[in-house]
PDB file of C-alpha atoms in Angstrom:
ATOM      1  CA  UNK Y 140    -131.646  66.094-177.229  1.00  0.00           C
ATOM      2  CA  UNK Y 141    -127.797  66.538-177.466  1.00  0.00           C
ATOM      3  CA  UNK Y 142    -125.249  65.425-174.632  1.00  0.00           C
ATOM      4  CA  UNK Y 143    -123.111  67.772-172.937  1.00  0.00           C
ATOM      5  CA  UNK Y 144    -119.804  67.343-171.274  1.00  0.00           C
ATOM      6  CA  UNK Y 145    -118.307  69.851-168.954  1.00  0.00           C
ATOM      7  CA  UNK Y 146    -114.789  69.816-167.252  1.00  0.00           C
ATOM      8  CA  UNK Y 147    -114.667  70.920-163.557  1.00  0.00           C
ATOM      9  CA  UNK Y 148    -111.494  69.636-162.450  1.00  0.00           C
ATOM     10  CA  UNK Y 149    -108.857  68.343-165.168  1.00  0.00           C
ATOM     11  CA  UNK Y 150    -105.100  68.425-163.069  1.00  0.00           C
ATOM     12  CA  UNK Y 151    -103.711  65.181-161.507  1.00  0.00           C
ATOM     13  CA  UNK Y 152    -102.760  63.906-158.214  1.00  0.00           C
ATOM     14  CA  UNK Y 153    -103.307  66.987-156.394  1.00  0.00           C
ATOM     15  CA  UNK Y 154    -104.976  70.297-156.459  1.00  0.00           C
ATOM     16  CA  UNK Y 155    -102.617  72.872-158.082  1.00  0.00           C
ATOM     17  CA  UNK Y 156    -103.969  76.791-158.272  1.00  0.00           C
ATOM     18  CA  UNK Y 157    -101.772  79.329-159.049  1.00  0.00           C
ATOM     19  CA  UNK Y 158    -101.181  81.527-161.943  1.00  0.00           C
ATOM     20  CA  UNK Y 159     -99.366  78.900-163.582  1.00  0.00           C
ATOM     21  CA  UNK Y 160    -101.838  76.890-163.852  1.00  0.00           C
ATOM     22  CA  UNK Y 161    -104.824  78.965-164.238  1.00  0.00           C
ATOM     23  CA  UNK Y 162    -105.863  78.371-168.175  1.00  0.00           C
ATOM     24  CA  UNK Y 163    -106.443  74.703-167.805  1.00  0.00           C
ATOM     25  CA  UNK Y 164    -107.191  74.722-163.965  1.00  0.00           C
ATOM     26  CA  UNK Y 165    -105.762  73.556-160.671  1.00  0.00           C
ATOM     27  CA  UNK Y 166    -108.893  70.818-159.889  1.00  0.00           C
ATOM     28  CA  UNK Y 167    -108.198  67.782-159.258  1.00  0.00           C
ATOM     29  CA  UNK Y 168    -111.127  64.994-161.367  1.00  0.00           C
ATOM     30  CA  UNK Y 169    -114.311  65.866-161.975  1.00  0.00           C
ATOM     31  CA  UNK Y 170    -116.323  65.790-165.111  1.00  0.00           C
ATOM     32  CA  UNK Y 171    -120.020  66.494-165.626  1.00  0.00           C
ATOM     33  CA  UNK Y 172    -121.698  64.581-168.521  1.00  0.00           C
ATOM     34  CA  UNK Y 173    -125.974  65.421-169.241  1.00  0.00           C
ATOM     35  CA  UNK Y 174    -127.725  63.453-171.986  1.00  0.00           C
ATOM     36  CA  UNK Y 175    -131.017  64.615-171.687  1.00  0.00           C
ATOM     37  CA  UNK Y 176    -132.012  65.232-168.058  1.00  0.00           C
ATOM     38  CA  UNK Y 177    -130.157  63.022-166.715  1.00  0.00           C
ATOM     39  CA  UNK Y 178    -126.846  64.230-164.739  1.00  0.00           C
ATOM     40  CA  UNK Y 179    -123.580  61.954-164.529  1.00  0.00           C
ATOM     41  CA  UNK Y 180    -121.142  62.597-162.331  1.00  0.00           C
ATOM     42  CA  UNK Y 181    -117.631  61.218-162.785  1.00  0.00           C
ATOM     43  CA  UNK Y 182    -114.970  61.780-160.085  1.00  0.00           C
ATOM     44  CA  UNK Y 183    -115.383  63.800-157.235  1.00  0.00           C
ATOM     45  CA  UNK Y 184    -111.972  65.713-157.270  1.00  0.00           C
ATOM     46  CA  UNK Y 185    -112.147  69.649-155.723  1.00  0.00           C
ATOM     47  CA  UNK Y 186    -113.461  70.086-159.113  1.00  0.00           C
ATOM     48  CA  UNK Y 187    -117.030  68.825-157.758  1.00  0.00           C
ATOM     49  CA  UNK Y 188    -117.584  71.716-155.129  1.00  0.00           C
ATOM     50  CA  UNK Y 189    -117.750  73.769-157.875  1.00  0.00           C
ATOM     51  CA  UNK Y 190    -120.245  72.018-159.860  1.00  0.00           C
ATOM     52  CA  UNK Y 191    -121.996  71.725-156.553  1.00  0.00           C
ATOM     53  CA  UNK Y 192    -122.384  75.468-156.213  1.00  0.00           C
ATOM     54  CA  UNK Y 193    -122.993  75.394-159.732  1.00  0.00           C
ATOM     55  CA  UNK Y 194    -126.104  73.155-160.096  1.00  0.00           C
ATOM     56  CA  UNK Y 195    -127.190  74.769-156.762  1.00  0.00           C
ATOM     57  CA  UNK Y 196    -127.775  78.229-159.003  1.00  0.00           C
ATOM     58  CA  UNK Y 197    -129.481  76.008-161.575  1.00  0.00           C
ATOM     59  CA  UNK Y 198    -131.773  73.496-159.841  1.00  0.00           C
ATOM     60  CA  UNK Y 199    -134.058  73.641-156.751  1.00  0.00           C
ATOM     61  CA  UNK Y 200    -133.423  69.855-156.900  1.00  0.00           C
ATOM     62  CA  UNK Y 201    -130.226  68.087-157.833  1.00  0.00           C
ATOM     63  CA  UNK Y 202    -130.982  64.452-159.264  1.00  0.00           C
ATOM     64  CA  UNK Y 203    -127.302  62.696-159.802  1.00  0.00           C
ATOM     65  CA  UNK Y 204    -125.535  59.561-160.617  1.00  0.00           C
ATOM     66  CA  UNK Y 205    -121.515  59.565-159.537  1.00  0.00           C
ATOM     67  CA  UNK Y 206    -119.107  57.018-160.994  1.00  0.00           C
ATOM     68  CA  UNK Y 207    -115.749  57.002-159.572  1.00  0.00           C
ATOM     69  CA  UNK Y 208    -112.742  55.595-161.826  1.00  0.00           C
ATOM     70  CA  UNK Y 209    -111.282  54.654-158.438  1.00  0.00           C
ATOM     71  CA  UNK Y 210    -111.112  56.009-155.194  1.00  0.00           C
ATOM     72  CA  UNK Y 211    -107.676  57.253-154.712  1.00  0.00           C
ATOM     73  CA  UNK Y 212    -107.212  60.475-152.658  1.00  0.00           C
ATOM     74  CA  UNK Y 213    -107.351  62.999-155.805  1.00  0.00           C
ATOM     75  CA  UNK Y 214    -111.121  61.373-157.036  1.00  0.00           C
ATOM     76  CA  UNK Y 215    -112.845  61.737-153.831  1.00  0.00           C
ATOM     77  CA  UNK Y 216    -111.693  64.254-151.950  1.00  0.00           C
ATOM     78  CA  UNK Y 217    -114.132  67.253-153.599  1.00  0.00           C
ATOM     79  CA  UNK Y 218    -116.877  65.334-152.006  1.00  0.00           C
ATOM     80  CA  UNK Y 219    -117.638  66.718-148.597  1.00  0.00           C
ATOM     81  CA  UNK Y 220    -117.941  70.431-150.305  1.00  0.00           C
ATOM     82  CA  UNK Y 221    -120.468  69.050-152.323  1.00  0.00           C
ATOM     83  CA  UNK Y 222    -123.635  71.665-151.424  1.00  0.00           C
ATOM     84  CA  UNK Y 223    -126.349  69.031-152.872  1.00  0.00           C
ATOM     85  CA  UNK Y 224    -125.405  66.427-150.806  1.00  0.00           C
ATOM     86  CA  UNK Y 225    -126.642  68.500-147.719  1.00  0.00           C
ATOM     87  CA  UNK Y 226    -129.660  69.413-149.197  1.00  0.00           C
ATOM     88  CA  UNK Y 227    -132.719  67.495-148.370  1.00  0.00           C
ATOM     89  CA  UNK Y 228    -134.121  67.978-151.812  1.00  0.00           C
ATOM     90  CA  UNK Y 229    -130.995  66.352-153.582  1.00  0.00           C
ATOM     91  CA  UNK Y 230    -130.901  62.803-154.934  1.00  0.00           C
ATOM     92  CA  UNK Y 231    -127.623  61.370-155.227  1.00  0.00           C
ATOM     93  CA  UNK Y 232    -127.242  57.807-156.591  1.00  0.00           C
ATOM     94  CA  UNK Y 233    -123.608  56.579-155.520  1.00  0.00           C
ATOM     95  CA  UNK Y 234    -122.361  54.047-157.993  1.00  0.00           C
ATOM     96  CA  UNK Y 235    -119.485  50.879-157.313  1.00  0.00           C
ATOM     97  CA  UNK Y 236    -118.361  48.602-160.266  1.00  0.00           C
ATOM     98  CA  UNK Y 237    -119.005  45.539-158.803  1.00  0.00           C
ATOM     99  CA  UNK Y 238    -121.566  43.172-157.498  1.00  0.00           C
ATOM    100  CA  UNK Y 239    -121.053  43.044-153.471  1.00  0.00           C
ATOM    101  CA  UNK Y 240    -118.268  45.697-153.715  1.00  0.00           C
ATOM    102  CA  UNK Y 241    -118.826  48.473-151.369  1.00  0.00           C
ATOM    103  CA  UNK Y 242    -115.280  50.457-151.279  1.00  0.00           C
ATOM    104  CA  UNK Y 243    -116.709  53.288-152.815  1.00  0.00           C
ATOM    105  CA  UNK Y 244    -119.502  53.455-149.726  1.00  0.00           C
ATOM    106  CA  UNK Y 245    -116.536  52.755-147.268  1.00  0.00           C
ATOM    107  CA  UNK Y 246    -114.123  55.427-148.290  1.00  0.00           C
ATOM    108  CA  UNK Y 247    -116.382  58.325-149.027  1.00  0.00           C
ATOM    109  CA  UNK Y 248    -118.035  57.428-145.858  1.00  0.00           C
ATOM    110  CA  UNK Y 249    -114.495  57.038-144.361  1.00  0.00           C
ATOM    111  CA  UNK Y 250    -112.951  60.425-145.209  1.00  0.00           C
ATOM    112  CA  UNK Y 251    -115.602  62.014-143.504  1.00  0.00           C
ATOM    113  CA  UNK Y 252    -114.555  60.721-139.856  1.00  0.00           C
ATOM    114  CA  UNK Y 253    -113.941  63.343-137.098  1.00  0.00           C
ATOM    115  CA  UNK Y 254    -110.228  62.526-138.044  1.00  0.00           C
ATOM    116  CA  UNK Y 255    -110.734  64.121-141.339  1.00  0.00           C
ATOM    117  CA  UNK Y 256    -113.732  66.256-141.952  1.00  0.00           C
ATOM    118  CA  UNK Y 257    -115.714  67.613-138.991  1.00  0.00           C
ATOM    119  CA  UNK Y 258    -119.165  66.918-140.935  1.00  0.00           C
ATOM    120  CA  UNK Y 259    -120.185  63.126-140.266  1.00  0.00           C
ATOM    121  CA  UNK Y 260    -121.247  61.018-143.594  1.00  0.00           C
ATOM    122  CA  UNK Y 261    -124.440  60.742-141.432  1.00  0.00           C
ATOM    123  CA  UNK Y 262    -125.030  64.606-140.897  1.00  0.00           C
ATOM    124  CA  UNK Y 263    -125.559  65.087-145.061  1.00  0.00           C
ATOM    125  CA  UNK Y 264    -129.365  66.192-145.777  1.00  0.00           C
ATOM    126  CA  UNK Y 265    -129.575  64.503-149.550  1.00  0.00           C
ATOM    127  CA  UNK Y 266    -130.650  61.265-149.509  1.00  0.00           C
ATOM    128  CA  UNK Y 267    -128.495  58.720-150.884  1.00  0.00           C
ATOM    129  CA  UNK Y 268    -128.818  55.464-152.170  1.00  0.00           C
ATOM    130  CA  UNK Y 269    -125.756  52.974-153.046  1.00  0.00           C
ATOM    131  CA  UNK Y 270    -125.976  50.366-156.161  1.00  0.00           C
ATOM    132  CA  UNK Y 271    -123.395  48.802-158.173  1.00  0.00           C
ATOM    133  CA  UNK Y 272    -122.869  48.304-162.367  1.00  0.00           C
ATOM    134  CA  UNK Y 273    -124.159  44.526-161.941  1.00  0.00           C
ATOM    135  CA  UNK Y 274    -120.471  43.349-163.079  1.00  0.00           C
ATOM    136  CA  UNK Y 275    -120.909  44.676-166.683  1.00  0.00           C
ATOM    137  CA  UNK Y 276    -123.633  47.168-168.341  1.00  0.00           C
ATOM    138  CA  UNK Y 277    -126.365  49.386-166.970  1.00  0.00           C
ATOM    139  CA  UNK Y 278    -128.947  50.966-168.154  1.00  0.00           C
ATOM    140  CA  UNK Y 279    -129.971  54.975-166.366  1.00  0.00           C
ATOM    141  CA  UNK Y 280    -132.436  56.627-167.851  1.00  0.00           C
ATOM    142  CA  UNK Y 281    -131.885  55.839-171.090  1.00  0.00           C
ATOM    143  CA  UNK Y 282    -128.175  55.819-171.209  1.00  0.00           C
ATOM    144  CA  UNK Y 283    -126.577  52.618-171.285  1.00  0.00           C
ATOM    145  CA  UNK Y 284    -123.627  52.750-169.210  1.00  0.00           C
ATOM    146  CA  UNK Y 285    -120.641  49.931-169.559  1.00  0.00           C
ATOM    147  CA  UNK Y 286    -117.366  49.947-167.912  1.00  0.00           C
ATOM    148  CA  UNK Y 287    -113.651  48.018-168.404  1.00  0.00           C
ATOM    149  CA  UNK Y 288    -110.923  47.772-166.034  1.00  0.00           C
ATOM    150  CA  UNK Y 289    -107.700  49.944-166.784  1.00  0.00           C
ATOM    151  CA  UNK Y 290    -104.383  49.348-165.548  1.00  0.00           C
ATOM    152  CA  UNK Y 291    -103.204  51.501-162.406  1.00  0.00           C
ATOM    153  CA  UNK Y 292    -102.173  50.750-158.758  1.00  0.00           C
ATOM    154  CA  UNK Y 293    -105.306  49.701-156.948  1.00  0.00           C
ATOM    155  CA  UNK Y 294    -107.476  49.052-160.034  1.00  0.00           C
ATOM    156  CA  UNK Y 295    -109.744  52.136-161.799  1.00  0.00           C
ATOM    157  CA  UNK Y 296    -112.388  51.961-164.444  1.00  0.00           C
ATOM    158  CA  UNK Y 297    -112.908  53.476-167.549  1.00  0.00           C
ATOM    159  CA  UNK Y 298    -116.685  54.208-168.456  1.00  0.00           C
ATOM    160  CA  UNK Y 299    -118.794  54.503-171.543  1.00  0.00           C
ATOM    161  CA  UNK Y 300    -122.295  56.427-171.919  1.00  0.00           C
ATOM    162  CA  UNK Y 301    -124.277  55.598-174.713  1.00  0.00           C
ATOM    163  CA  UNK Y 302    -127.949  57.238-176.255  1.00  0.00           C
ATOM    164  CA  UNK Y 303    -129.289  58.410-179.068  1.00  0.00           C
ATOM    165  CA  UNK Y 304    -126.615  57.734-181.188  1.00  0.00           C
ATOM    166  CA  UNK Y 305    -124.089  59.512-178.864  1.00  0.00           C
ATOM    167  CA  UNK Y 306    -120.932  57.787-177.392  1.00  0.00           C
ATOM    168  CA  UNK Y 307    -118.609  59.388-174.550  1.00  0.00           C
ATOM    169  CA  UNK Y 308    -115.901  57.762-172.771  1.00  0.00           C
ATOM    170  CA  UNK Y 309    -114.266  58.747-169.519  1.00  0.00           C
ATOM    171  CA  UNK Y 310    -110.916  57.288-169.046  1.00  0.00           C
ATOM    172  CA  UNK Y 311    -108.410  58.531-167.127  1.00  0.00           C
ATOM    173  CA  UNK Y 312    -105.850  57.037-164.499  1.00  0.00           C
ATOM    174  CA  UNK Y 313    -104.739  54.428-166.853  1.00  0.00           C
ATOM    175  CA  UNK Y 314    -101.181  53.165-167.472  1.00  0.00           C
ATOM    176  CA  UNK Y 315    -101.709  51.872-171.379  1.00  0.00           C
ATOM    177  CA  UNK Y 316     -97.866  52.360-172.201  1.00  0.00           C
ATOM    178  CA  UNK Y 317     -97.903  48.850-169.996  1.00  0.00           C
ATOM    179  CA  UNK Y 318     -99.841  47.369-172.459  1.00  0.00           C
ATOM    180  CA  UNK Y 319     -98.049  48.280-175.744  1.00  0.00           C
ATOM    181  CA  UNK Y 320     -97.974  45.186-177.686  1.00  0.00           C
ATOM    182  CA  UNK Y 321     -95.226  46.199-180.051  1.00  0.00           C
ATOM    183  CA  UNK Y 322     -93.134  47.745-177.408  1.00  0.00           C
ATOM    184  CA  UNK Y 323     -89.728  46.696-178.555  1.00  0.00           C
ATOM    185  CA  UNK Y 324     -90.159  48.305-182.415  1.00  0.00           C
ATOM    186  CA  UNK Y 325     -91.719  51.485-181.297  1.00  0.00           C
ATOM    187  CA  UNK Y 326     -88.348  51.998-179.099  1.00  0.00           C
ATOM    188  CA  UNK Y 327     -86.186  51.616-182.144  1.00  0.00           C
ATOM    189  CA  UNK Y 328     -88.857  54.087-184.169  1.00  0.00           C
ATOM    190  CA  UNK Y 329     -90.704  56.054-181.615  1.00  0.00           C
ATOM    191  CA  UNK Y 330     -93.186  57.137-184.518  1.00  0.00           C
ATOM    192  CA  UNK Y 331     -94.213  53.633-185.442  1.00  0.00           C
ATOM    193  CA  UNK Y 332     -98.100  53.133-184.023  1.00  0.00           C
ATOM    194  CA  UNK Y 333     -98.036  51.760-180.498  1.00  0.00           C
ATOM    195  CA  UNK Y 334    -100.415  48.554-180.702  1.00  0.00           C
ATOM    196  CA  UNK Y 335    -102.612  48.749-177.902  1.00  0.00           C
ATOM    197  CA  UNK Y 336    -105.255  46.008-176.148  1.00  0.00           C
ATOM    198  CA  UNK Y 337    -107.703  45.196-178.743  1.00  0.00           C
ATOM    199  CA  UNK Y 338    -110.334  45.043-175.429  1.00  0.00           C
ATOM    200  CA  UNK Y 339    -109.437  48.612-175.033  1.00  0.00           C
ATOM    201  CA  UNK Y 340    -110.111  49.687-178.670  1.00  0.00           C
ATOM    202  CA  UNK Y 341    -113.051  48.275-179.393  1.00  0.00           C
ATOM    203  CA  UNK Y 342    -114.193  50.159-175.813  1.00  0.00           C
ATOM    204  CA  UNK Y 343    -113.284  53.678-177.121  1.00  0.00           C
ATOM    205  CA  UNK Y 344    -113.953  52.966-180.877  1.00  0.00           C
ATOM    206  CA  UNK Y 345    -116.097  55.640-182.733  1.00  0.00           C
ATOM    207  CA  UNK Y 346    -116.305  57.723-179.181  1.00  0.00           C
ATOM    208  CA  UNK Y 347    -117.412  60.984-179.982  1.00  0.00           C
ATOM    209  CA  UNK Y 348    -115.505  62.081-177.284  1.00  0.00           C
ATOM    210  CA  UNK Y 349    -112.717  60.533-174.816  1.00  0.00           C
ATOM    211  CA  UNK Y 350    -111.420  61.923-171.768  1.00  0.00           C
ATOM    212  CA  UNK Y 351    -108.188  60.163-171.077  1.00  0.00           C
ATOM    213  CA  UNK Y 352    -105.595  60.302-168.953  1.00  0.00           C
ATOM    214  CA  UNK Y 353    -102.269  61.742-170.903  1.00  0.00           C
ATOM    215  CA  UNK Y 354    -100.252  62.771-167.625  1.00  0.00           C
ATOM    216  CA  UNK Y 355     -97.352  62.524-169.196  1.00  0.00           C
ATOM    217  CA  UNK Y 356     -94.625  63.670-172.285  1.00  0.00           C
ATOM    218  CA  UNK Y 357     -92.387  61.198-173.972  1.00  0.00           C
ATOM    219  CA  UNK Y 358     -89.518  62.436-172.080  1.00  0.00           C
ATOM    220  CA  UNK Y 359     -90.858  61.986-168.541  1.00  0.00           C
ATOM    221  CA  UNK Y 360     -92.584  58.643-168.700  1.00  0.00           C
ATOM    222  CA  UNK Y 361     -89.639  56.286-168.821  1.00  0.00           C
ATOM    223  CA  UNK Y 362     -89.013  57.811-164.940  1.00  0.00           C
ATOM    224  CA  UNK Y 363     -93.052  57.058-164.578  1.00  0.00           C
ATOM    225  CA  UNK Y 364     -93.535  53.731-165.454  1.00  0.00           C
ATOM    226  CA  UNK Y 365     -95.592  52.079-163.050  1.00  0.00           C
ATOM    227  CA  UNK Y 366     -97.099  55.307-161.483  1.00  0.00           C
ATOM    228  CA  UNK Y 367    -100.691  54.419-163.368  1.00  0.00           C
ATOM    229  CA  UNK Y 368    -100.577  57.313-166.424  1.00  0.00           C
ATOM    230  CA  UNK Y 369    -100.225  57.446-170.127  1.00  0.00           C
ATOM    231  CA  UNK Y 370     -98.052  58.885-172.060  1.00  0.00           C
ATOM    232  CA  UNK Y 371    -100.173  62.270-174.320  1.00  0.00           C
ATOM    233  CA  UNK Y 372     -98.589  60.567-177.770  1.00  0.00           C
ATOM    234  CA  UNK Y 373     -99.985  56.861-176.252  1.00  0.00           C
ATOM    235  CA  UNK Y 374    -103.565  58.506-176.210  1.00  0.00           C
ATOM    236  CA  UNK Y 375    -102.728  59.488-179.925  1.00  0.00           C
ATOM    237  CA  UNK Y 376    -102.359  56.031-181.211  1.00  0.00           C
ATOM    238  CA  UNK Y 377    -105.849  54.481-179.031  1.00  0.00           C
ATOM    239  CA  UNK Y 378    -107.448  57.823-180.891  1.00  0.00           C
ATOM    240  CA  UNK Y 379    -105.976  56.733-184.342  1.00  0.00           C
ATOM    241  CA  UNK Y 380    -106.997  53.023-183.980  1.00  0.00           C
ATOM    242  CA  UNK Y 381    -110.119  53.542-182.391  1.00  0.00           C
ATOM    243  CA  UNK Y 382    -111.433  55.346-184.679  1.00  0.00           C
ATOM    244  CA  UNK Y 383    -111.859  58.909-181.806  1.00  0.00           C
ATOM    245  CA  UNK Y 384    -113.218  61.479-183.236  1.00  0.00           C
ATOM    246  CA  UNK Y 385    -112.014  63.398-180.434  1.00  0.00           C
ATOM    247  CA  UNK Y 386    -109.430  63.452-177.767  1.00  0.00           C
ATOM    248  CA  UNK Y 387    -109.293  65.346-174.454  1.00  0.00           C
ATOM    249  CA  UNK Y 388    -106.353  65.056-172.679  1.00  0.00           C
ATOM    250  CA  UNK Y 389    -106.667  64.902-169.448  1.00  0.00           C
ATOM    251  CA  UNK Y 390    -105.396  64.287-165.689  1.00  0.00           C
ATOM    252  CA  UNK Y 391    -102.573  66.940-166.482  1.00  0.00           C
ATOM    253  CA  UNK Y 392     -99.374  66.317-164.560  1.00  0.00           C
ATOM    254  CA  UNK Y 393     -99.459  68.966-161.147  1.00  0.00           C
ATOM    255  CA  UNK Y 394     -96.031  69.866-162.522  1.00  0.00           C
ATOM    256  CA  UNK Y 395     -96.735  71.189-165.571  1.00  0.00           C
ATOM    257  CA  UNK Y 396     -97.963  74.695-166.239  1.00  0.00           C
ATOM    258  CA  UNK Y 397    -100.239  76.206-168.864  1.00  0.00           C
ATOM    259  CA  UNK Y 398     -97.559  76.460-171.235  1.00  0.00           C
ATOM    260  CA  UNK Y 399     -95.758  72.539-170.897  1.00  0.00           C
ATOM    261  CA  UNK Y 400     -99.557  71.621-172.157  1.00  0.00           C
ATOM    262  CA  UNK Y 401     -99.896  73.757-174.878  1.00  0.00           C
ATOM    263  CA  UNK Y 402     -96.399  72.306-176.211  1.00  0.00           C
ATOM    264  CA  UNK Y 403     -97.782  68.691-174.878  1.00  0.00           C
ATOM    265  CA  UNK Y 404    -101.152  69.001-177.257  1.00  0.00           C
ATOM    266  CA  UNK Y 405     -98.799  70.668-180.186  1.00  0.00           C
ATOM    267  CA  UNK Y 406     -96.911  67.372-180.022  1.00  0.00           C
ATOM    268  CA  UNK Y 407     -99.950  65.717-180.358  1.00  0.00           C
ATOM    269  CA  UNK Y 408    -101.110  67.208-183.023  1.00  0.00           C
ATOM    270  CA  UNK Y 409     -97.847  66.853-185.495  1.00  0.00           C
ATOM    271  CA  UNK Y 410     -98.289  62.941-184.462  1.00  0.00           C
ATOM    272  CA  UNK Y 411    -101.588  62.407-185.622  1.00  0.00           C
ATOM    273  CA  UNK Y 412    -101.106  64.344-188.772  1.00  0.00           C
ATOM    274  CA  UNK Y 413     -98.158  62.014-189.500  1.00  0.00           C
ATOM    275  CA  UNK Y 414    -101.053  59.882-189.141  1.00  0.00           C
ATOM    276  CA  UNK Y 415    -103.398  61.271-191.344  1.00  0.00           C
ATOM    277  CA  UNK Y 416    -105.784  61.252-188.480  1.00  0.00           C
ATOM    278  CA  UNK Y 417    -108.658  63.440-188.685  1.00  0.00           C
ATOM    279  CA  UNK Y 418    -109.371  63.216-184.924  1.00  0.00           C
ATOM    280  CA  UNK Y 419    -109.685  66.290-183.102  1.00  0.00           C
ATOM    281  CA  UNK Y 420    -107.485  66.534-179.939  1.00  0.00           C
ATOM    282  CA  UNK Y 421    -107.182  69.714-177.680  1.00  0.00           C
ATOM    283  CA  UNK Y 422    -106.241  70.062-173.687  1.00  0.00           C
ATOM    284  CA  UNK Y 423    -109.091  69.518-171.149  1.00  0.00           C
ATOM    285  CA  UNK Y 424    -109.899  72.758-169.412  1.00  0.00           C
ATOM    286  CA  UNK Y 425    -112.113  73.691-166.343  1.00  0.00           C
ATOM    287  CA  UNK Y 426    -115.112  75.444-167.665  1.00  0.00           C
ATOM    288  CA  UNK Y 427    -115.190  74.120-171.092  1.00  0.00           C
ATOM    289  CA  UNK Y 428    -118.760  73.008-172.090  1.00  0.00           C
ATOM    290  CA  UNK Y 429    -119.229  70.723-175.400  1.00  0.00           C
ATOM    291  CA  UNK Y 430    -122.241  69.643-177.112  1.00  0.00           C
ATOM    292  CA  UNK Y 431    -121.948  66.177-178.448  1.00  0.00           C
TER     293      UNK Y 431
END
């Protein structure tokens, strides 16, 4: 059977409706992946009450494994609107990276304090279970699932899902204009190829499709650096040297309207034909549904 990928919540740092914004959508993270019958979850942005109310129209009984890239405000907060996890018949399978780690438990669990949310962590009907990704790769159903640390404040993750020949990445808050190794000749010729971590590469290489973090253009990111996001054109040269066959850009800026990304992925596209790239690259979008 083929995978399928489907965007629920593509904007960065915080929700953003409005007309402005309404072509590629005002969600904040939240991306569905299926590979057979088995349902990934990563990011639980306001994009994920959504897919809640979505799978609740599909599904008497919602079976589903969430991976967070990290667990800053805009990738959890979707979380307590998520219908299945008050539903008795739901199965929810909450994932941390790391052996012994529970800040995933401690900060979904914590946002839902009478503070914050007046529904207690304790008052949800689906039951659900807490593991971790053993410090390197695991295998669900099938789907071998391996993750590598990226560099933004606080730490995230990027993740891979592999079956059946099929390879999808999910990598967004991650800062890899940081970790250009030719930095100082691709500021005297900005359309050199920006070197990046040979770690990083060989994660994404031959992805059928990666999700990645592109916040921002070449103009704003020298005012960005250190904020935890990529420059669009960055994501161009990891596509070109991994090997990508193709790119969604992701995590757009809450800034930048429908149009600013069109111009964004134009940009994109002149670079890797410079290139002679025959990777695909296109905007993410809420609602967009492709078969791998």
């Amino acid at each position: 059977m083929p995978a399928f990928v489907k965007f629920w919540g593509t904007r960065g740092s915080i929700p953003t409706p409005g007309h402005k914004t309404r072509r590629y959508g005002g969600n904040t993270s939240c991306v569905e992946v299926r590979i057979d019958d088995t349902l990934f979850i990563c990011d639980s942005g306001t994009g994920l009450r959504e897919l809640g109310v979505d799978l609740q129209s599909r599904m008497d009984r919602v079976e589903a494994h969430l991976l967070f890239s990290h667990t800053h405000w805009d990738h959890i907060q979707g979380f307590p609107f998520f219908t299945p996890a008050y539903n008795p018949s739901s199965t929810l399978h909450v994932y941390d990276v790391r052996r012994n780690d529970n800040r995933v438990q401690r900060l979904l669990l914590g946002q839902m304090q009478s503070e914050y949310f007046p529904v207690s962590f304790g008052d949800l009907g689906a039951k659900i279970t807490f593991a971790d990704l053993a410090d390197g790769a695991k295998t669900i159903d099938g789907t071998l699932v391996t993750h590598i640390e990226q560099t933004h404040p606080g730490t995230s993750f990027a993740y891979k899902f592999e079956k059946n020949g099929a390879r999808i990445v999910y990598a967004t808050d991650n800062e890899l204009d940081l970790k250009i190794a030719n930095v100082e000749e691709t500021k005297r010729n900005p359309d050199v190829l920006r070197k990046l971590p040979e770690d990083f590469v060989r994660f994404v290489a031959d992805a059928d499709l990666l999700v990645a973090d592109g916040q921002y253009t070449d103009v704003e990111y020298p005012t960005k650096v250190g904020w935890g996001h990529a420059r669009a054109s960055t994501l161009v040269d990891l596509a070109i040297q991994a090997g990508v066959k193709q790119l969604a850009v992701y995590h757009h800026d809450p800034m930048h309207a429908d149009e600013q990304i069109d111009e964004t992925i134009e940009a994109c596209r002149e670079r890797l034909a410079r290139a002679g790239s025959n990777c695909v690259i296109f905007a993410a979008r809420e609602g967009v549904e492709l078969k791998i």
